[in-house]
mmCIF file with all atom_site columns, C-alpha atoms in Angstrom:
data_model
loop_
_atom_site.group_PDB
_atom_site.id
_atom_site.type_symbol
_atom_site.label_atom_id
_atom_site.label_alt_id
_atom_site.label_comp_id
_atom_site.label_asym_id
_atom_site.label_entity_id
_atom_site.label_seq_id
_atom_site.pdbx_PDB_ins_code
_atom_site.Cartn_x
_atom_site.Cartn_y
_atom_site.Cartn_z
_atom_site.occupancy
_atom_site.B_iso_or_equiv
_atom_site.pdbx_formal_charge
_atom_site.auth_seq_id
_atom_site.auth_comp_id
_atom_site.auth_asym_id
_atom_site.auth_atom_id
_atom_site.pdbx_PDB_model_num
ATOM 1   C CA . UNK A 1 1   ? 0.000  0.000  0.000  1.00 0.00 ? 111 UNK A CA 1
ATOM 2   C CA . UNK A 1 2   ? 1.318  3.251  -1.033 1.00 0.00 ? 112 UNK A CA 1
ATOM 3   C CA . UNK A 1 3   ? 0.333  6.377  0.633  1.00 0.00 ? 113 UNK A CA 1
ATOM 4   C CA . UNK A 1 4   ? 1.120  9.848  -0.917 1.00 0.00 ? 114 UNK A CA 1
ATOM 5   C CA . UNK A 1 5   ? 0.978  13.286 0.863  1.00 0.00 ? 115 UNK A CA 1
ATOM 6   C CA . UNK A 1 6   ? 2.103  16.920 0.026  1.00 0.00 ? 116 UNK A CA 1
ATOM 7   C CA . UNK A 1 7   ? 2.810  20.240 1.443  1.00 0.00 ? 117 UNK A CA 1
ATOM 8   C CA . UNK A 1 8   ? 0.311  22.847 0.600  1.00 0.00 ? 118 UNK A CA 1
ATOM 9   C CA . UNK A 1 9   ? 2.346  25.224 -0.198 1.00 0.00 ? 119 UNK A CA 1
ATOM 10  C CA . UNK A 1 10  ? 6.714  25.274 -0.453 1.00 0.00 ? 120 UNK A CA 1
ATOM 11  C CA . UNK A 1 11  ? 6.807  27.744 2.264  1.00 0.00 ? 121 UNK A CA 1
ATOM 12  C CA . UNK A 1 12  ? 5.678  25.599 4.942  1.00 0.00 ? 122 UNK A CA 1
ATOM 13  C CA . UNK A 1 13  ? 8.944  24.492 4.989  1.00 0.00 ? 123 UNK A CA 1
ATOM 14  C CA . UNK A 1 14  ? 10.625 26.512 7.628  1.00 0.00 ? 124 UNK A CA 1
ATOM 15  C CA . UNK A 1 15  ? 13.687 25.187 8.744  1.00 0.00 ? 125 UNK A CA 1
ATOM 16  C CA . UNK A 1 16  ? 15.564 21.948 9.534  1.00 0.00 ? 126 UNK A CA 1
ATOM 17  C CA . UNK A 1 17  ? 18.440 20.671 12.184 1.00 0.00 ? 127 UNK A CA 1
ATOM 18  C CA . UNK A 1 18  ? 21.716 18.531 11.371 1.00 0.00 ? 128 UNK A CA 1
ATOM 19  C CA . UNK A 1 19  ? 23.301 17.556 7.843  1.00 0.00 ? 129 UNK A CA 1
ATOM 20  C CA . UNK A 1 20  ? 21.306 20.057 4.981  1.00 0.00 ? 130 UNK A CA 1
ATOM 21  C CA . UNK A 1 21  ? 21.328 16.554 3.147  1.00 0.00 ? 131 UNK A CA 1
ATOM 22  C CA . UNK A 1 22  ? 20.741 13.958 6.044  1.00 0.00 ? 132 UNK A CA 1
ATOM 23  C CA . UNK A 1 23  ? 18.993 16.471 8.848  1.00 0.00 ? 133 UNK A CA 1
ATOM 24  C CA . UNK A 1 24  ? 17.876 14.689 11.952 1.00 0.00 ? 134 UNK A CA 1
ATOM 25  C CA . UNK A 1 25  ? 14.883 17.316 11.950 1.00 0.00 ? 135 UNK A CA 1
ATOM 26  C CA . UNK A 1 26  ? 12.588 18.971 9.394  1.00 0.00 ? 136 UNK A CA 1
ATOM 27  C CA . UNK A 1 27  ? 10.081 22.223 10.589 1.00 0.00 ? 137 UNK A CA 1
ATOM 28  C CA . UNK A 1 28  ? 7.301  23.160 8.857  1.00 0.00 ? 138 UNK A CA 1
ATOM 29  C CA . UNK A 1 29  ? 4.759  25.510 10.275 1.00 0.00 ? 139 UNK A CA 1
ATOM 30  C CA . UNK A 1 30  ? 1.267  26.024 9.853  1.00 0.00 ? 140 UNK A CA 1
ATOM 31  C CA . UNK A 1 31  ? -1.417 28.543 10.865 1.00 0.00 ? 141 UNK A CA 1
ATOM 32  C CA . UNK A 1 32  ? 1.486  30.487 12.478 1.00 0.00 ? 142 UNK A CA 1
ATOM 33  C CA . UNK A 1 33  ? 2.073  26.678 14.533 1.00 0.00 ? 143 UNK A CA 1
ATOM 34  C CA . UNK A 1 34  ? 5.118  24.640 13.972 1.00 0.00 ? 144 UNK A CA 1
ATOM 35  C CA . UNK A 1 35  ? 5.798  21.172 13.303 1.00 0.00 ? 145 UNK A CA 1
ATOM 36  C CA . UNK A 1 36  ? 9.016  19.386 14.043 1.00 0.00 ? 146 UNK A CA 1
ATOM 37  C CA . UNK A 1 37  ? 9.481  15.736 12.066 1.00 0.00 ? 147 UNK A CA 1
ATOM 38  C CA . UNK A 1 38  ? 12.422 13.429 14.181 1.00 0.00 ? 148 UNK A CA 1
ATOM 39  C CA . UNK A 1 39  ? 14.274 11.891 11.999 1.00 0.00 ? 149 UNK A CA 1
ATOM 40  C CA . UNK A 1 40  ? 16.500 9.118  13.345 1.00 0.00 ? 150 UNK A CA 1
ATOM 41  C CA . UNK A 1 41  ? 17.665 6.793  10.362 1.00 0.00 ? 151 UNK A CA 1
ATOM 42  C CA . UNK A 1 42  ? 19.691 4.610  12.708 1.00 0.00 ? 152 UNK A CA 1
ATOM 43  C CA . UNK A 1 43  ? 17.253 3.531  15.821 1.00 0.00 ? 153 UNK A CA 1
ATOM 44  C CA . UNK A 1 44  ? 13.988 3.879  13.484 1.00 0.00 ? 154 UNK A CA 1
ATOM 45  C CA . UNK A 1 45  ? 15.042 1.455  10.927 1.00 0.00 ? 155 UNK A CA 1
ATOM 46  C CA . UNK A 1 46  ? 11.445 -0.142 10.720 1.00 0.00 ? 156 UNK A CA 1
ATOM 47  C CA . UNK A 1 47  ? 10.080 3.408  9.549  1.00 0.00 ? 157 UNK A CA 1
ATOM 48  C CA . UNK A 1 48  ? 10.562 3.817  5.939  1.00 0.00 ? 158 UNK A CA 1
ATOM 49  C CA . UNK A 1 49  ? 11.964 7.713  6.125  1.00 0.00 ? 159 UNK A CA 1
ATOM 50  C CA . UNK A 1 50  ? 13.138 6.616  9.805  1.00 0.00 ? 160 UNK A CA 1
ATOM 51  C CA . UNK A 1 51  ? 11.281 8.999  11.730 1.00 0.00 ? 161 UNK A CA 1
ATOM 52  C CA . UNK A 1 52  ? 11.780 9.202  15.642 1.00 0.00 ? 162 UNK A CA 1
ATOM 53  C CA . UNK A 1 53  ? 8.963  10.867 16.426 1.00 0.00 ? 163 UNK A CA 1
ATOM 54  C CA . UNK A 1 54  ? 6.872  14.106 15.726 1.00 0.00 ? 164 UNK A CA 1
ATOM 55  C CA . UNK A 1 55  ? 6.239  17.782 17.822 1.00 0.00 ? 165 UNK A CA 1
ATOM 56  C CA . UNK A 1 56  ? 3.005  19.835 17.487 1.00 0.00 ? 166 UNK A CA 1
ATOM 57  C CA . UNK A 1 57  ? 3.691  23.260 18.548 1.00 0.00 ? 167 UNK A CA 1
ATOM 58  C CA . UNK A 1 58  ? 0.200  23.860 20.531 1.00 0.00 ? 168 UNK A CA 1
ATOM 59  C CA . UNK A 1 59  ? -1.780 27.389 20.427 1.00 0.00 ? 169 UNK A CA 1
ATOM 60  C CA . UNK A 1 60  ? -1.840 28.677 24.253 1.00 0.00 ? 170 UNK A CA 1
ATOM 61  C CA . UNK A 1 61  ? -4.193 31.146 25.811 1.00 0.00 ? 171 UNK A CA 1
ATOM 62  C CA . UNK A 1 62  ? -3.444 31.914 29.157 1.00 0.00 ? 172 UNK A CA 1
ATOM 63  C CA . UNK A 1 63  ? -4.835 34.460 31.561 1.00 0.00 ? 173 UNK A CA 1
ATOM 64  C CA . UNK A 1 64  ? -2.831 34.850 34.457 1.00 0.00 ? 174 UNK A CA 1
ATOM 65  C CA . UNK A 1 65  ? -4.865 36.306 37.008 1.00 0.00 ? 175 UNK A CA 1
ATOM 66  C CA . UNK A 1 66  ? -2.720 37.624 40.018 1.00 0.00 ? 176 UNK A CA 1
ATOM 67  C CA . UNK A 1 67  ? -4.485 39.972 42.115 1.00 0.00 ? 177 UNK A CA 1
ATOM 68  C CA . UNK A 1 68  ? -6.806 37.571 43.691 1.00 0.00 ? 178 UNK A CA 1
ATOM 69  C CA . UNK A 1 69  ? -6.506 37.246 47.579 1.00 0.00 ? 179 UNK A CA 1
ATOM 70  C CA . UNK A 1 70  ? -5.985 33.061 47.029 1.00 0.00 ? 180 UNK A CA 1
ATOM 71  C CA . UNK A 1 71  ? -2.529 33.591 44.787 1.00 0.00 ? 181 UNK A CA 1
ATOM 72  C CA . UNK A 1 72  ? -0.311 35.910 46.720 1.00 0.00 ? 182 UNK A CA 1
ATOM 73  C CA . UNK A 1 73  ? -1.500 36.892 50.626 1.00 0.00 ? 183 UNK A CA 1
ATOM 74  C CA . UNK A 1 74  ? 0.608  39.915 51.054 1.00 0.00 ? 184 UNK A CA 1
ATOM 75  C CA . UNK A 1 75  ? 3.428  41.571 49.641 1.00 0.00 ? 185 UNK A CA 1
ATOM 76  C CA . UNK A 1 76  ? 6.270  39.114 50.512 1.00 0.00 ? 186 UNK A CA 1
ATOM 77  C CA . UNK A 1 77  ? 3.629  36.967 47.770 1.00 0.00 ? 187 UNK A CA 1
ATOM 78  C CA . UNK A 1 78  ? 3.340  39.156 45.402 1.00 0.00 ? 188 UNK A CA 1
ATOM 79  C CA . UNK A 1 79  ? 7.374  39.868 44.963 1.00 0.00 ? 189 UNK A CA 1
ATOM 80  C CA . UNK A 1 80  ? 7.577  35.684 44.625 1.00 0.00 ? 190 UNK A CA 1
ATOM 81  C CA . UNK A 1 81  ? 5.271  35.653 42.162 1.00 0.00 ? 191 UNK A CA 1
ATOM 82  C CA . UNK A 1 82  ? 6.446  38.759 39.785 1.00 0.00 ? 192 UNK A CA 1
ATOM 83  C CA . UNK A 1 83  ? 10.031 36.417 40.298 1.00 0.00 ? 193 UNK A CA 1
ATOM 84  C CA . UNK A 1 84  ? 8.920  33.383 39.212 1.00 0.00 ? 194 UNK A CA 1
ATOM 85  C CA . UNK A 1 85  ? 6.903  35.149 36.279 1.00 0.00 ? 195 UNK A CA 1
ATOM 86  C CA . UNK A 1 86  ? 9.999  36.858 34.790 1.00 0.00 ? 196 UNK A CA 1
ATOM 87  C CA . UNK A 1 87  ? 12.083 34.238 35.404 1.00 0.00 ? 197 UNK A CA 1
ATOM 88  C CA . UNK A 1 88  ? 9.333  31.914 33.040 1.00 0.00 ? 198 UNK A CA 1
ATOM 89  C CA . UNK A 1 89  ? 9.157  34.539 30.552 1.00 0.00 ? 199 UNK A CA 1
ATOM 90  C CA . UNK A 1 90  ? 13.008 34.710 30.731 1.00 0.00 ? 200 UNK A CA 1
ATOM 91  C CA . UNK A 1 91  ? 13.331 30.993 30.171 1.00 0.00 ? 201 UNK A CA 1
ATOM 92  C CA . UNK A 1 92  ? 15.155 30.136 33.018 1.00 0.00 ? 202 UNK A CA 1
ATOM 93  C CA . UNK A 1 93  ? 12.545 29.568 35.958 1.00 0.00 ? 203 UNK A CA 1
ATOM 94  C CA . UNK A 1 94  ? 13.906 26.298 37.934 1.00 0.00 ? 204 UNK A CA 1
ATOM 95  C CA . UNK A 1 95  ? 12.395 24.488 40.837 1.00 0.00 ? 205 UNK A CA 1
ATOM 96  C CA . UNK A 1 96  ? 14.894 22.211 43.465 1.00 0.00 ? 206 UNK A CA 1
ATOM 97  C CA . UNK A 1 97  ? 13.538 20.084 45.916 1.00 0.00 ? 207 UNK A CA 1
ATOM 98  C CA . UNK A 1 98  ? 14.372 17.022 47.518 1.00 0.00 ? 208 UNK A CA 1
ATOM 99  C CA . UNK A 1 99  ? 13.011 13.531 46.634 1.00 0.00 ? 209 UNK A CA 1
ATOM 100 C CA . UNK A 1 100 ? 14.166 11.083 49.076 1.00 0.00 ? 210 UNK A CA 1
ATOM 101 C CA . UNK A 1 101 ? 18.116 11.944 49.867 1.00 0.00 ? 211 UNK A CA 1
ATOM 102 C CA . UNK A 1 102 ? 18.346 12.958 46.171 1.00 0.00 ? 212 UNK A CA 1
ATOM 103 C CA . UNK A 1 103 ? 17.836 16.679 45.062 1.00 0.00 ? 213 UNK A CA 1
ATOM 104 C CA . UNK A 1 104 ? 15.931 17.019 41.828 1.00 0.00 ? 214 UNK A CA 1
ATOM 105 C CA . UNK A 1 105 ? 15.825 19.999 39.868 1.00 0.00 ? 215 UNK A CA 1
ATOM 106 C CA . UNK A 1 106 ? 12.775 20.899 37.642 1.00 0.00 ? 216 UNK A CA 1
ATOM 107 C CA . UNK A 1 107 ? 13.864 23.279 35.023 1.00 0.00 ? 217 UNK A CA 1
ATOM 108 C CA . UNK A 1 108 ? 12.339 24.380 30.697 1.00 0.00 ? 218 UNK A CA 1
ATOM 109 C CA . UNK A 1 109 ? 13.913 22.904 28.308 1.00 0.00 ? 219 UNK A CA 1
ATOM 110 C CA . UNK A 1 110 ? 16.412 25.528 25.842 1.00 0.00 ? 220 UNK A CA 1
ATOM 111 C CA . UNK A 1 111 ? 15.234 26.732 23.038 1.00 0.00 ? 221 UNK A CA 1
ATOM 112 C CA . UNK A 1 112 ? 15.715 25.271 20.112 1.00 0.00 ? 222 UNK A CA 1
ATOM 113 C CA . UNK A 1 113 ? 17.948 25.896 17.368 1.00 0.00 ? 223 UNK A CA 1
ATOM 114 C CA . UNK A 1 114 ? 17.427 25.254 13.599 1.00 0.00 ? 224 UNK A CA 1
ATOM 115 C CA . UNK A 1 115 ? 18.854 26.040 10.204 1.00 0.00 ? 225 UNK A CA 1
ATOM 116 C CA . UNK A 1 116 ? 16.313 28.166 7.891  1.00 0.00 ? 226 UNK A CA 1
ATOM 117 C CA . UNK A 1 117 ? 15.118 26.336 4.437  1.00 0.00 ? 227 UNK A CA 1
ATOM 118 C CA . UNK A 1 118 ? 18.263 28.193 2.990  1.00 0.00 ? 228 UNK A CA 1
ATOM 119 C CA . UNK A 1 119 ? 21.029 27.408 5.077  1.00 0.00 ? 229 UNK A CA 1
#
């Protein structure tokens, strides 16, 4: 059985990561929402075009609602929060605690990095 698919358009092609001939990644985007195609040729050697996996960028709406008495108490609260806001919107919000005698840390992952469709 042979199953054929196509890009709507050439420009939803966006971008790519490794080898410009043998990339490990592919990006295309649509409705402003990317796509990211795995491509691992080695360890996915029952897939055809040895792909790994697939990411949907998802749309987000989020209302962060701060001044209610139930988030932050008092102003020792409030500074927290603003903190741990900036700190997300600066990427590098982190959280340590202990799990058994082992400390784990919670942290976002870094961005990521690709080549454009032209190099």
């Amino acid at each position: 059985m042979k199953i054929f698919t196509h890009r709507q358009s050439r420009d939803q092609f966006v971008g790519y990561q490794g080898d410009k001939g043998v990339p490990h990644a592919i990006v295309f985007v649509h409705h402003d929402l990317h796509i990211e195609i795995q491509i691992d040729r080695k360890n996915c050697r029952n897939d055809i075009a040895g792909i790994k996996g697939v990411i949907i960028e998802s749309a987000l709406t989020t209302i962060v609602d701060c001044e209610d008495s139930i988030a932050v108490v008092d102003v020792y609260d409030k500074i927290q929060l603003n903190r741990n806001w900036l700190s997300l919107m600066k990427g590098n919000l982190e959280a340590r605690f202990m799990k058994g005698n082992k400390t784990i840390v919670r942290k976002l992952h870094p961005d990521r990095i690709y080549n454009s469709k032209n190099g």
